């Protein structure tokens, strides 16, 4: 008899391995709500992880994100950001990053559900742990945060600045690149965000990163744009 766990692996492998795999048949047959239920089985993190993989692969196609939002998967994924199982937490971050990517409407829905403090807490957990596996999670968190910083009007992202200051001092190019993008977007993203960036005095940190790029030692692909501040 096929277990729910094996079924999750089977479906996830099918979606993951086939280019442009049609997702709609899975939605139409009514199986996705079962995976959303599996996400809530804290006593079975292995099944949670496989279910999160399925949800992530569905969210990768923006055409199906609205379905996931209307199925109330977002609050469940946000709760999983505090999961004691690191793999489950990482997969939840990945799914959220896909959901908010390049869509202001979905971004605002996820923000309203409380994703920002949950992401910041997950980031703190990664930065205070020397486990190498936490680096990949931190990259995904930086990706999700950068997705939250795109589109107009920009939301209030002032609470991210202490974290961004720390991320700009790391030696991981992908993370520094994302952090620079967020700071630059905030600098253009309305008076509240712009003033917060100025008051945080990130200029010294940004110039330090900029010097490391100029001498060619680190971050050859990172681009930093220094916006022109306007009064008013």
Short mmCIF file of C-alpha atoms in Angstrom, two decimals:
data_model
loop_
_atom_site.label_atom_id
_atom_site.label_comp_id
_atom_site.label_asym_id
_atom_site.label_seq_id
_atom_site.Cartn_x
_atom_site.Cartn_y
_atom_site.Cartn_z
CA UNK A 1 0.00 0.00 0.00
CA UNK A 2 1.35 3.41 -0.99
CA UNK A 3 1.90 5.60 2.06
CA UNK A 4 1.26 9.34 2.12
CA UNK A 5 5.01 9.82 2.56
CA UNK A 6 5.87 7.78 -0.53
CA UNK A 7 3.10 9.47 -2.47
CA UNK A 8 4.56 12.87 -1.60
CA UNK A 9 8.00 11.78 -2.82
CA UNK A 10 6.53 10.32 -5.99
CA UNK A 11 4.61 13.48 -6.89
CA UNK A 12 7.43 15.80 -5.94
CA UNK A 13 9.92 13.84 -8.05
CA UNK A 14 7.50 13.89 -10.95
CA UNK A 15 7.05 17.65 -10.78
CA UNK A 16 10.73 18.32 -10.20
CA UNK A 17 12.19 16.09 -12.89
CA UNK A 18 9.93 16.97 -15.81
CA UNK A 19 10.51 20.30 -17.55
CA UNK A 20 7.35 22.40 -17.72
CA UNK A 21 5.46 19.71 -15.86
CA UNK A 22 1.71 20.49 -15.98
CA UNK A 23 0.64 21.42 -12.45
CA UNK A 24 -3.03 22.04 -13.16
CA UNK A 25 -3.98 18.33 -13.30
CA UNK A 26 -2.71 17.92 -9.72
CA UNK A 27 -4.82 20.87 -8.64
CA UNK A 28 -7.89 19.70 -10.56
CA UNK A 29 -7.83 16.22 -9.04
CA UNK A 30 -8.08 17.71 -5.54
CA UNK A 31 -4.89 16.28 -4.11
CA UNK A 32 -3.12 19.53 -3.14
CA UNK A 33 -5.24 20.16 0.02
CA UNK A 34 -3.90 16.89 1.41
CA UNK A 35 -0.36 18.20 1.09
CA UNK A 36 -1.40 21.39 2.84
CA UNK A 37 -2.71 19.20 5.66
CA UNK A 38 0.58 17.31 5.74
CA UNK A 39 2.38 20.62 6.30
CA UNK A 40 0.66 20.83 9.68
CA UNK A 41 1.77 17.41 10.95
CA UNK A 42 4.50 18.57 13.31
CA UNK A 43 4.87 15.04 14.66
CA UNK A 44 6.02 13.88 11.21
CA UNK A 45 8.69 16.32 9.92
CA UNK A 46 9.70 13.95 7.12
CA UNK A 47 6.20 14.14 5.66
CA UNK A 48 6.10 17.89 6.30
CA UNK A 49 9.30 18.28 4.30
CA UNK A 50 8.05 16.31 1.31
CA UNK A 51 4.76 18.22 1.36
CA UNK A 52 6.68 21.51 1.49
CA UNK A 53 8.68 20.40 -1.55
CA UNK A 54 5.45 19.81 -3.46
CA UNK A 55 4.07 23.22 -2.46
CA UNK A 56 7.37 24.89 -3.42
CA UNK A 57 7.31 23.33 -6.87
CA UNK A 58 3.72 24.44 -7.38
CA UNK A 59 4.58 27.98 -6.22
CA UNK A 60 7.46 28.13 -8.72
CA UNK A 61 4.85 28.72 -11.43
CA UNK A 62 3.27 32.10 -10.70
CA UNK A 63 0.08 31.00 -12.49
CA UNK A 64 -0.70 28.71 -9.54
CA UNK A 65 0.29 31.01 -6.67
CA UNK A 66 -3.19 32.48 -6.30
CA UNK A 67 -4.58 28.98 -5.83
CA UNK A 68 -2.13 28.38 -2.98
CA UNK A 69 -2.95 31.71 -1.35
CA UNK A 70 -6.68 31.06 -1.54
CA UNK A 71 -6.04 27.63 -0.02
CA UNK A 72 -4.56 29.44 3.03
CA UNK A 73 -1.14 27.87 2.70
CA UNK A 74 0.71 31.10 3.53
CA UNK A 75 0.00 31.22 7.30
CA UNK A 76 1.04 27.57 7.53
CA UNK A 77 4.33 28.23 5.74
CA UNK A 78 4.98 31.23 7.98
CA UNK A 79 4.44 29.07 11.05
CA UNK A 80 6.95 26.57 9.67
CA UNK A 81 9.61 29.29 9.68
CA UNK A 82 9.92 28.53 13.38
CA UNK A 83 9.96 24.76 12.92
CA UNK A 84 12.55 22.95 15.06
CA UNK A 85 13.38 20.90 11.97
CA UNK A 86 15.90 22.89 9.96
CA UNK A 87 15.09 21.23 6.62
CA UNK A 88 11.38 21.97 7.02
CA UNK A 89 12.16 25.58 7.91
CA UNK A 90 14.43 25.95 4.88
CA UNK A 91 11.82 24.55 2.52
CA UNK A 92 9.17 26.90 3.93
CA UNK A 93 11.47 29.86 3.26
CA UNK A 94 11.98 28.67 -0.30
CA UNK A 95 8.24 28.35 -0.92
CA UNK A 96 7.55 31.82 0.50
CA UNK A 97 10.27 33.29 -1.71
CA UNK A 98 8.54 31.91 -4.80
CA UNK A 99 5.11 33.12 -3.66
CA UNK A 100 6.18 36.75 -3.19
CA UNK A 101 8.54 36.94 -6.17
CA UNK A 102 7.75 39.76 -8.61
CA UNK A 103 4.12 40.20 -7.62
CA UNK A 104 3.11 43.16 -5.46
CA UNK A 105 -0.36 41.82 -4.71
CA UNK A 106 0.96 38.51 -3.40
CA UNK A 107 3.77 40.30 -1.59
CA UNK A 108 1.29 42.45 0.32
CA UNK A 109 -0.89 39.45 1.21
CA UNK A 110 2.09 37.57 2.64
CA UNK A 111 3.27 40.64 4.54
CA UNK A 112 -0.20 41.08 6.04
CA UNK A 113 0.01 37.48 7.28
CA UNK A 114 3.12 38.40 9.29
CA UNK A 115 5.96 36.99 7.25
CA UNK A 116 8.51 39.71 8.00
CA UNK A 117 9.08 39.13 11.74
CA UNK A 118 9.07 35.38 11.12
CA UNK A 119 11.77 35.73 8.44
CA UNK A 120 13.85 37.98 10.69
CA UNK A 121 13.64 35.46 13.51
CA UNK A 122 14.68 32.65 11.16
CA UNK A 123 17.60 34.77 9.96
CA UNK A 124 18.73 35.34 13.53
CA UNK A 125 18.74 31.59 14.06
CA UNK A 126 20.95 31.14 11.00
CA UNK A 127 23.41 33.87 11.94
CA UNK A 128 23.91 32.60 15.48
CA UNK A 129 24.63 29.02 14.38
CA UNK A 130 27.91 27.87 12.86
CA UNK A 131 26.31 24.90 11.10
CA UNK A 132 27.30 25.20 7.38
CA UNK A 133 23.80 24.11 6.34
CA UNK A 134 22.44 27.35 7.76
CA UNK A 135 24.25 29.31 5.02
CA UNK A 136 21.93 27.97 2.32
CA UNK A 137 18.92 28.87 4.43
CA UNK A 138 20.31 32.38 4.90
CA UNK A 139 20.65 32.71 1.11
CA UNK A 140 16.98 31.78 0.71
CA UNK A 141 15.96 34.23 3.44
CA UNK A 142 17.92 36.98 1.68
CA UNK A 143 16.15 36.03 -1.56
CA UNK A 144 12.73 36.22 0.10
CA UNK A 145 13.54 39.56 1.74
CA UNK A 146 14.77 40.99 -1.55
CA UNK A 147 11.51 39.93 -3.20
CA UNK A 148 9.64 41.81 -0.49
CA UNK A 149 11.61 44.96 -1.37
CA UNK A 150 10.46 45.17 -4.99
CA UNK A 151 7.40 46.88 -6.39
CA UNK A 152 5.58 50.08 -5.57
CA UNK A 153 4.54 51.28 -3.17
CA UNK A 154 7.31 49.72 -1.12
CA UNK A 155 6.17 48.38 2.27
CA UNK A 156 7.68 49.52 5.54
CA UNK A 157 10.91 47.53 5.79
CA UNK A 158 12.60 49.47 8.56
CA UNK A 159 12.70 46.43 10.83
CA UNK A 160 15.07 44.71 8.38
CA UNK A 161 17.87 47.27 8.72
CA UNK A 162 19.71 45.75 11.72
CA UNK A 163 19.81 42.44 9.87
CA UNK A 164 20.90 44.08 6.61
CA UNK A 165 23.80 45.75 8.39
CA UNK A 166 25.01 42.32 9.46
CA UNK A 167 24.44 40.74 6.06
CA UNK A 168 26.49 43.42 4.31
CA UNK A 169 29.47 42.39 6.44
CA UNK A 170 29.35 38.73 5.41
CA UNK A 171 31.68 37.14 2.87
CA UNK A 172 28.99 35.33 0.88
CA UNK A 173 28.48 37.08 -2.46
CA UNK A 174 24.85 36.07 -3.03
CA UNK A 175 23.81 37.34 0.40
CA UNK A 176 25.71 40.61 0.07
CA UNK A 177 24.20 41.16 -3.37
CA UNK A 178 20.67 40.68 -2.02
CA UNK A 179 21.33 42.92 0.98
CA UNK A 180 22.69 45.68 -1.26
CA UNK A 181 19.61 45.45 -3.48
CA UNK A 182 17.27 45.73 -0.50
CA UNK A 183 19.07 48.78 0.88
CA UNK A 184 19.04 50.48 -2.52
CA UNK A 185 15.35 49.72 -3.01
CA UNK A 186 14.59 51.12 0.43
CA UNK A 187 16.57 54.24 -0.43
CA UNK A 188 14.14 54.84 -3.28
CA UNK A 189 11.10 53.44 -1.53
CA UNK A 190 9.42 56.44 0.06
CA UNK A 191 10.34 58.81 2.85
CA UNK A 192 9.83 56.36 5.73
CA UNK A 193 12.22 53.77 4.33
CA UNK A 194 14.67 56.34 2.97
CA UNK A 195 14.94 58.20 6.25
CA UNK A 196 15.43 54.95 8.12
CA UNK A 197 18.34 54.01 5.83
CA UNK A 198 19.95 57.40 6.42
CA UNK A 199 19.47 57.21 10.17
CA UNK A 200 20.84 53.65 10.27
CA UNK A 201 24.04 55.10 8.76
CA UNK A 202 24.67 52.22 6.41
CA UNK A 203 26.97 54.37 4.28
CA UNK A 204 30.10 53.23 6.07
CA UNK A 205 29.15 49.59 5.67
CA UNK A 206 28.22 50.03 2.00
CA UNK A 207 31.47 51.84 1.23
CA UNK A 208 33.40 49.05 2.92
CA UNK A 209 31.69 46.50 0.68
CA UNK A 210 32.26 48.76 -2.32
CA UNK A 211 36.01 48.89 -1.63
CA UNK A 212 36.15 45.10 -1.41
CA UNK A 213 34.54 44.93 -4.85
CA UNK A 214 36.78 47.58 -6.40
CA UNK A 215 40.01 45.85 -5.45
CA UNK A 216 38.68 42.68 -7.07
CA UNK A 217 39.19 40.47 -4.07
CA UNK A 218 35.55 39.67 -3.40
CA UNK A 219 32.11 39.85 -4.96
CA UNK A 220 32.92 40.36 -8.68
CA UNK A 221 29.21 40.14 -9.58
CA UNK A 222 27.78 42.44 -6.93
CA UNK A 223 26.46 45.76 -8.17
CA UNK A 224 25.80 48.61 -5.76
CA UNK A 225 23.75 51.57 -6.87
CA UNK A 226 24.01 54.67 -4.72
CA UNK A 227 20.75 56.58 -5.14
CA UNK A 228 20.47 60.34 -5.18
CA UNK A 229 18.57 61.50 -2.11
CA UNK A 230 16.02 64.24 -2.60
CA UNK A 231 14.74 66.45 0.14
CA UNK A 232 11.06 66.47 1.00
#
